[in-house]
């Protein structure tokens, strides 16, 4: 049922994007693209460090590996396919958006609807505004699904208390963890500044990608005979490039965000060394 609802919402989101492109393309003014990069590459990379959260959903696909029918085939297709499709959609929307209205005027809470109003397409702007609210539902659904599965996997390994891996007797899903995570997210969304939350999510995700990339290099050397249904191409250059790119994006963030990240890392290290390390199933088997 959840997958059907999510699919319908995704179809709605794609329809809204199609409406925007259809209504906005006739109003594109190429003069708005000059200069194309007014702040140069430093400005592009600084913006990439802030907007990175828009791309983090693709890694949530991996949390559904145990529930996939053919994970060896479905996981690479889902991750790479979703990343490629979303990138193309983002490029198309951004190019058209900045062509309809000057980039300096788009510093508003609803830039797409604003651009359509600027172009005289008020009805399309109203449709976009409603569709944007509905589209948030699928984002929340997917991210909540992925986060609860992460908590479930960590609890099953002993990194978190057993309550996080308790399953519903009928649906066999981590229902308690899902509800608890939803409550925490609701309070965070209502009480914390969304900009600071997004920046903290960005730096945490980038750091996690760096750790994963380093782990790929380490495991390829430490356990060369390990069964690998999917192998990272162009080793070790692909993970090295990922580490350098993520590190550059992290460096583009402000020091306040980095300080908050360091504090959260220290909290996580305390939990790990005083609880998780002694209870980890995988850690115990490795030693």
Short mmCIF file of C-alpha atoms in Angstrom, two decimals:
data_model
loop_
_atom_site.label_atom_id
_atom_site.label_comp_id
_atom_site.label_asym_id
_atom_site.label_seq_id
_atom_site.Cartn_x
_atom_site.Cartn_y
_atom_site.Cartn_z
CA UNK A 1 0.00 0.00 0.00
CA UNK A 2 2.79 2.40 0.87
CA UNK A 3 4.58 1.73 -2.42
CA UNK A 4 1.38 2.37 -4.39
CA UNK A 5 0.78 5.68 -2.61
CA UNK A 6 4.40 6.70 -3.15
CA UNK A 7 4.21 5.81 -6.84
CA UNK A 8 1.06 7.91 -7.28
CA UNK A 9 2.69 10.87 -5.55
CA UNK A 10 5.80 10.55 -7.75
CA UNK A 11 3.58 10.53 -10.85
CA UNK A 12 1.93 13.70 -9.53
CA UNK A 13 5.33 15.33 -8.99
CA UNK A 14 6.46 14.48 -12.51
CA UNK A 15 3.20 15.85 -13.89
CA UNK A 16 3.75 19.11 -12.00
CA UNK A 17 7.28 19.38 -13.40
CA UNK A 18 5.89 18.75 -16.88
CA UNK A 19 3.31 21.51 -16.40
CA UNK A 20 6.02 23.92 -15.33
CA UNK A 21 8.24 23.15 -18.32
CA UNK A 22 5.30 23.35 -20.74
CA UNK A 23 4.12 26.68 -19.35
CA UNK A 24 7.53 28.26 -18.82
CA UNK A 25 9.56 27.32 -21.92
CA UNK A 26 7.73 29.81 -24.21
CA UNK A 27 8.69 32.62 -21.81
CA UNK A 28 12.42 31.84 -21.67
CA UNK A 29 14.60 34.88 -22.37
CA UNK A 30 18.21 33.88 -23.23
CA UNK A 31 19.42 37.26 -21.97
CA UNK A 32 18.73 36.06 -18.42
CA UNK A 33 21.51 33.47 -18.81
CA UNK A 34 24.20 36.14 -19.20
CA UNK A 35 26.46 35.95 -17.36
CA UNK A 36 25.94 32.20 -17.13
CA UNK A 37 28.12 31.81 -14.02
CA UNK A 38 28.11 35.24 -12.36
CA UNK A 39 30.14 34.08 -9.35
CA UNK A 40 32.41 31.62 -11.17
CA UNK A 41 33.27 28.10 -10.05
CA UNK A 42 33.70 29.10 -6.38
CA UNK A 43 30.09 30.24 -6.38
CA UNK A 44 28.95 27.02 -8.05
CA UNK A 45 30.75 24.84 -5.53
CA UNK A 46 29.51 26.90 -2.59
CA UNK A 47 25.97 26.48 -3.87
CA UNK A 48 26.54 22.76 -4.41
CA UNK A 49 27.56 22.36 -0.79
CA UNK A 50 24.28 23.94 0.33
CA UNK A 51 21.92 22.26 -2.13
CA UNK A 52 23.47 18.80 -1.83
CA UNK A 53 20.56 17.61 0.32
CA UNK A 54 18.41 17.56 -2.83
CA UNK A 55 20.40 14.55 -4.09
CA UNK A 56 20.74 12.47 -0.94
CA UNK A 57 17.59 10.42 -1.51
CA UNK A 58 19.27 8.05 -3.96
CA UNK A 59 21.27 6.32 -1.23
CA UNK A 60 18.03 5.47 0.60
CA UNK A 61 17.43 2.84 -2.10
CA UNK A 62 20.13 0.66 -0.54
CA UNK A 63 18.19 0.39 2.73
CA UNK A 64 15.56 -1.69 0.92
CA UNK A 65 18.05 -4.34 -0.24
CA UNK A 66 16.68 -7.05 2.06
CA UNK A 67 13.13 -6.42 0.85
CA UNK A 68 14.00 -6.42 -2.87
CA UNK A 69 13.20 -9.47 -5.02
CA UNK A 70 16.48 -9.31 -6.95
CA UNK A 71 18.77 -6.90 -5.05
CA UNK A 72 21.84 -7.69 -7.19
CA UNK A 73 20.01 -6.30 -10.21
CA UNK A 74 17.56 -3.87 -8.60
CA UNK A 75 19.93 -1.95 -6.30
CA UNK A 76 22.40 -0.69 -8.97
CA UNK A 77 19.52 0.08 -11.34
CA UNK A 78 17.59 1.94 -8.65
CA UNK A 79 20.52 3.97 -7.35
CA UNK A 80 22.18 4.86 -10.66
CA UNK A 81 18.87 5.23 -12.51
CA UNK A 82 17.29 7.53 -9.92
CA UNK A 83 20.44 9.65 -9.72
CA UNK A 84 20.66 10.04 -13.50
CA UNK A 85 16.96 10.82 -13.96
CA UNK A 86 16.87 13.30 -11.08
CA UNK A 87 20.00 15.05 -12.35
CA UNK A 88 18.47 15.52 -15.81
CA UNK A 89 15.23 16.83 -14.30
CA UNK A 90 17.10 19.25 -12.02
CA UNK A 91 19.13 20.57 -14.96
CA UNK A 92 16.02 21.05 -17.12
CA UNK A 93 14.08 22.85 -14.40
CA UNK A 94 17.03 25.05 -13.40
CA UNK A 95 17.83 26.08 -16.97
CA UNK A 96 14.21 26.99 -17.72
CA UNK A 97 13.71 28.66 -14.33
CA UNK A 98 16.69 30.99 -14.72
CA UNK A 99 15.68 31.67 -18.30
CA UNK A 100 12.21 32.86 -17.32
CA UNK A 101 13.26 35.16 -14.46
CA UNK A 102 16.63 36.73 -13.54
CA UNK A 103 18.46 34.63 -10.97
CA UNK A 104 18.70 37.56 -8.54
CA UNK A 105 14.90 37.67 -8.24
CA UNK A 106 14.57 33.97 -7.37
CA UNK A 107 15.67 34.30 -3.74
CA UNK A 108 12.13 33.57 -2.53
CA UNK A 109 10.47 30.64 -0.77
CA UNK A 110 8.67 29.45 -3.94
CA UNK A 111 10.89 30.36 -6.92
CA UNK A 112 9.11 28.14 -9.47
CA UNK A 113 5.67 29.60 -8.72
CA UNK A 114 7.23 33.07 -8.62
CA UNK A 115 8.78 32.59 -12.06
CA UNK A 116 5.44 31.52 -13.52
CA UNK A 117 3.68 34.54 -12.02
CA UNK A 118 6.50 36.69 -13.43
CA UNK A 119 5.75 35.16 -16.85
CA UNK A 120 1.99 35.76 -16.50
CA UNK A 121 1.08 32.08 -16.01
CA UNK A 122 -0.89 32.49 -12.77
CA UNK A 123 -3.02 29.35 -13.14
CA UNK A 124 0.05 27.19 -13.72
CA UNK A 125 1.70 28.86 -10.71
CA UNK A 126 -1.24 27.85 -8.50
CA UNK A 127 -1.04 24.26 -9.75
CA UNK A 128 2.70 24.19 -9.08
CA UNK A 129 2.22 25.47 -5.53
CA UNK A 130 -0.30 22.73 -4.73
CA UNK A 131 1.85 20.07 -6.39
CA UNK A 132 4.93 21.15 -4.45
CA UNK A 133 3.13 20.58 -1.14
CA UNK A 134 1.93 17.16 -2.30
CA UNK A 135 5.41 16.31 -3.55
CA UNK A 136 6.89 16.76 -0.08
CA UNK A 137 4.86 13.74 1.02
CA UNK A 138 6.87 11.31 -1.11
CA UNK A 139 10.16 12.81 0.09
CA UNK A 140 9.13 12.40 3.72
CA UNK A 141 7.89 8.87 3.06
CA UNK A 142 11.08 7.67 1.37
CA UNK A 143 13.45 9.32 3.83
CA UNK A 144 11.46 8.06 6.83
CA UNK A 145 11.52 4.58 5.32
CA UNK A 146 15.26 4.69 4.76
CA UNK A 147 16.11 6.13 8.17
CA UNK A 148 14.04 3.58 10.08
CA UNK A 149 15.71 0.74 8.16
CA UNK A 150 19.10 2.15 9.12
CA UNK A 151 18.10 2.19 12.78
CA UNK A 152 16.75 -1.35 12.40
CA UNK A 153 20.00 -2.64 10.86
CA UNK A 154 22.12 -0.90 13.50
CA UNK A 155 19.98 -2.32 16.30
CA UNK A 156 20.13 -5.81 14.84
CA UNK A 157 23.92 -5.57 14.88
CA UNK A 158 23.89 -4.32 18.48
CA UNK A 159 24.93 -0.74 17.73
CA UNK A 160 21.59 0.48 19.13
CA UNK A 161 19.32 -0.99 21.83
CA UNK A 162 17.13 -3.98 20.80
CA UNK A 163 13.94 -1.91 20.90
CA UNK A 164 14.91 -0.37 17.55
CA UNK A 165 14.85 -3.79 15.83
CA UNK A 166 11.49 -4.93 17.26
CA UNK A 167 9.13 -5.95 14.43
CA UNK A 168 5.37 -5.64 14.19
CA UNK A 169 3.87 -9.12 14.74
CA UNK A 170 1.67 -8.89 11.65
CA UNK A 171 3.43 -6.66 9.12
CA UNK A 172 7.01 -7.62 10.10
CA UNK A 173 8.17 -4.02 9.90
CA UNK A 174 9.93 -1.86 12.55
CA UNK A 175 6.71 -0.09 13.52
CA UNK A 176 7.90 1.33 16.85
CA UNK A 177 11.05 2.71 15.29
CA UNK A 178 9.02 4.25 12.47
CA UNK A 179 6.67 6.03 14.86
CA UNK A 180 9.47 7.22 17.15
CA UNK A 181 11.50 8.51 14.20
CA UNK A 182 8.45 10.32 12.83
CA UNK A 183 7.85 12.07 16.16
CA UNK A 184 11.49 13.19 16.43
CA UNK A 185 11.49 14.45 12.84
CA UNK A 186 8.23 16.35 13.42
CA UNK A 187 9.65 18.12 16.47
CA UNK A 188 12.90 18.92 14.64
CA UNK A 189 11.03 20.31 11.64
CA UNK A 190 8.83 22.47 13.84
CA UNK A 191 11.46 23.82 16.23
CA UNK A 192 14.76 24.01 14.32
CA UNK A 193 15.66 26.47 11.50
CA UNK A 194 15.34 24.51 8.26
CA UNK A 195 18.49 26.08 6.79
CA UNK A 196 20.66 24.90 9.67
CA UNK A 197 19.11 21.43 9.52
CA UNK A 198 19.78 21.19 5.78
CA UNK A 199 23.41 22.25 6.22
CA UNK A 200 23.93 19.72 9.01
CA UNK A 201 22.37 16.99 6.86
CA UNK A 202 24.66 17.99 4.00
CA UNK A 203 27.90 17.80 5.96
CA UNK A 204 26.87 14.54 7.62
CA UNK A 205 25.96 12.93 4.32
CA UNK A 206 29.13 14.12 2.61
CA UNK A 207 31.23 12.78 5.47
CA UNK A 208 29.40 9.45 5.29
CA UNK A 209 30.10 9.22 1.56
CA UNK A 210 33.78 9.86 2.24
CA UNK A 211 33.86 7.06 4.82
CA UNK A 212 32.11 4.67 2.42
CA UNK A 213 34.55 5.53 -0.37
CA UNK A 214 37.52 4.96 1.94
CA UNK A 215 35.98 1.65 3.06
CA UNK A 216 35.72 0.51 -0.57
CA UNK A 217 39.46 1.06 -1.04
CA UNK A 218 40.30 -0.65 2.25
CA UNK A 219 38.10 -3.70 1.67
CA UNK A 220 39.38 -4.17 -1.87
CA UNK A 221 42.92 -4.42 -0.46
CA UNK A 222 42.21 -6.13 2.88
CA UNK A 223 39.74 -8.72 1.52
CA UNK A 224 40.46 -9.09 -2.21
CA UNK A 225 38.66 -12.46 -2.43
CA UNK A 226 35.40 -11.24 -0.87
CA UNK A 227 32.30 -12.04 -2.95
CA UNK A 228 31.29 -8.83 -4.74
CA UNK A 229 28.13 -9.03 -6.89
CA UNK A 230 28.69 -5.35 -7.78
CA UNK A 231 32.24 -4.05 -8.23
CA UNK A 232 33.16 -0.38 -8.25
CA UNK A 233 34.72 0.46 -11.63
CA UNK A 234 38.05 2.26 -12.16
CA UNK A 235 39.45 1.37 -8.74
CA UNK A 236 40.86 3.16 -6.83
CA UNK A 237 40.27 6.36 -8.80
CA UNK A 238 36.48 6.40 -8.46
CA UNK A 239 36.43 6.39 -4.63
CA UNK A 240 39.43 8.75 -4.50
CA UNK A 241 37.56 11.22 -6.73
CA UNK A 242 34.50 10.85 -4.50
CA UNK A 243 36.56 11.58 -1.37
CA UNK A 244 38.17 14.67 -2.92
CA UNK A 245 34.85 16.00 -4.24
CA UNK A 246 33.00 15.49 -0.96
CA UNK A 247 35.89 17.02 0.96
CA UNK A 248 35.83 20.08 -1.28
CA UNK A 249 32.08 20.51 -0.77
CA UNK A 250 32.50 20.19 3.00
CA UNK A 251 35.21 22.85 2.93
CA UNK A 252 32.79 25.22 1.17
CA UNK A 253 30.39 25.17 4.15
CA UNK A 254 30.66 27.74 6.94
CA UNK A 255 32.55 27.03 10.15
CA UNK A 256 29.39 27.06 12.31
CA UNK A 257 28.01 24.07 10.39
CA UNK A 258 31.33 22.26 10.69
CA UNK A 259 31.42 22.95 14.44
CA UNK A 260 27.93 21.48 14.88
CA UNK A 261 29.01 18.45 12.88
CA UNK A 262 32.05 17.92 15.09
CA UNK A 263 29.84 18.08 18.20
CA UNK A 264 27.45 15.46 16.78
CA UNK A 265 30.41 13.29 15.83
CA UNK A 266 31.68 13.46 19.40
CA UNK A 267 28.24 12.44 20.68
CA UNK A 268 28.21 9.52 18.26
CA UNK A 269 31.69 8.44 19.30
CA UNK A 270 30.65 8.44 22.97
CA UNK A 271 27.67 6.21 22.14
CA UNK A 272 29.87 3.92 20.06
CA UNK A 273 32.74 3.45 22.51
CA UNK A 274 30.60 3.18 25.65
CA UNK A 275 27.75 1.05 24.24
CA UNK A 276 27.82 0.02 20.59
CA UNK A 277 31.36 -1.34 20.46
CA UNK A 278 30.70 -3.81 23.28
CA UNK A 279 27.38 -5.00 21.83
CA UNK A 280 28.17 -5.13 18.10
CA UNK A 281 27.59 -8.57 16.57
CA UNK A 282 29.72 -7.88 13.50
CA UNK A 283 32.44 -6.29 15.60
CA UNK A 284 32.54 -9.30 17.88
CA UNK A 285 32.76 -11.75 15.00
CA UNK A 286 35.53 -9.71 13.38
CA UNK A 287 37.66 -9.87 16.48
#
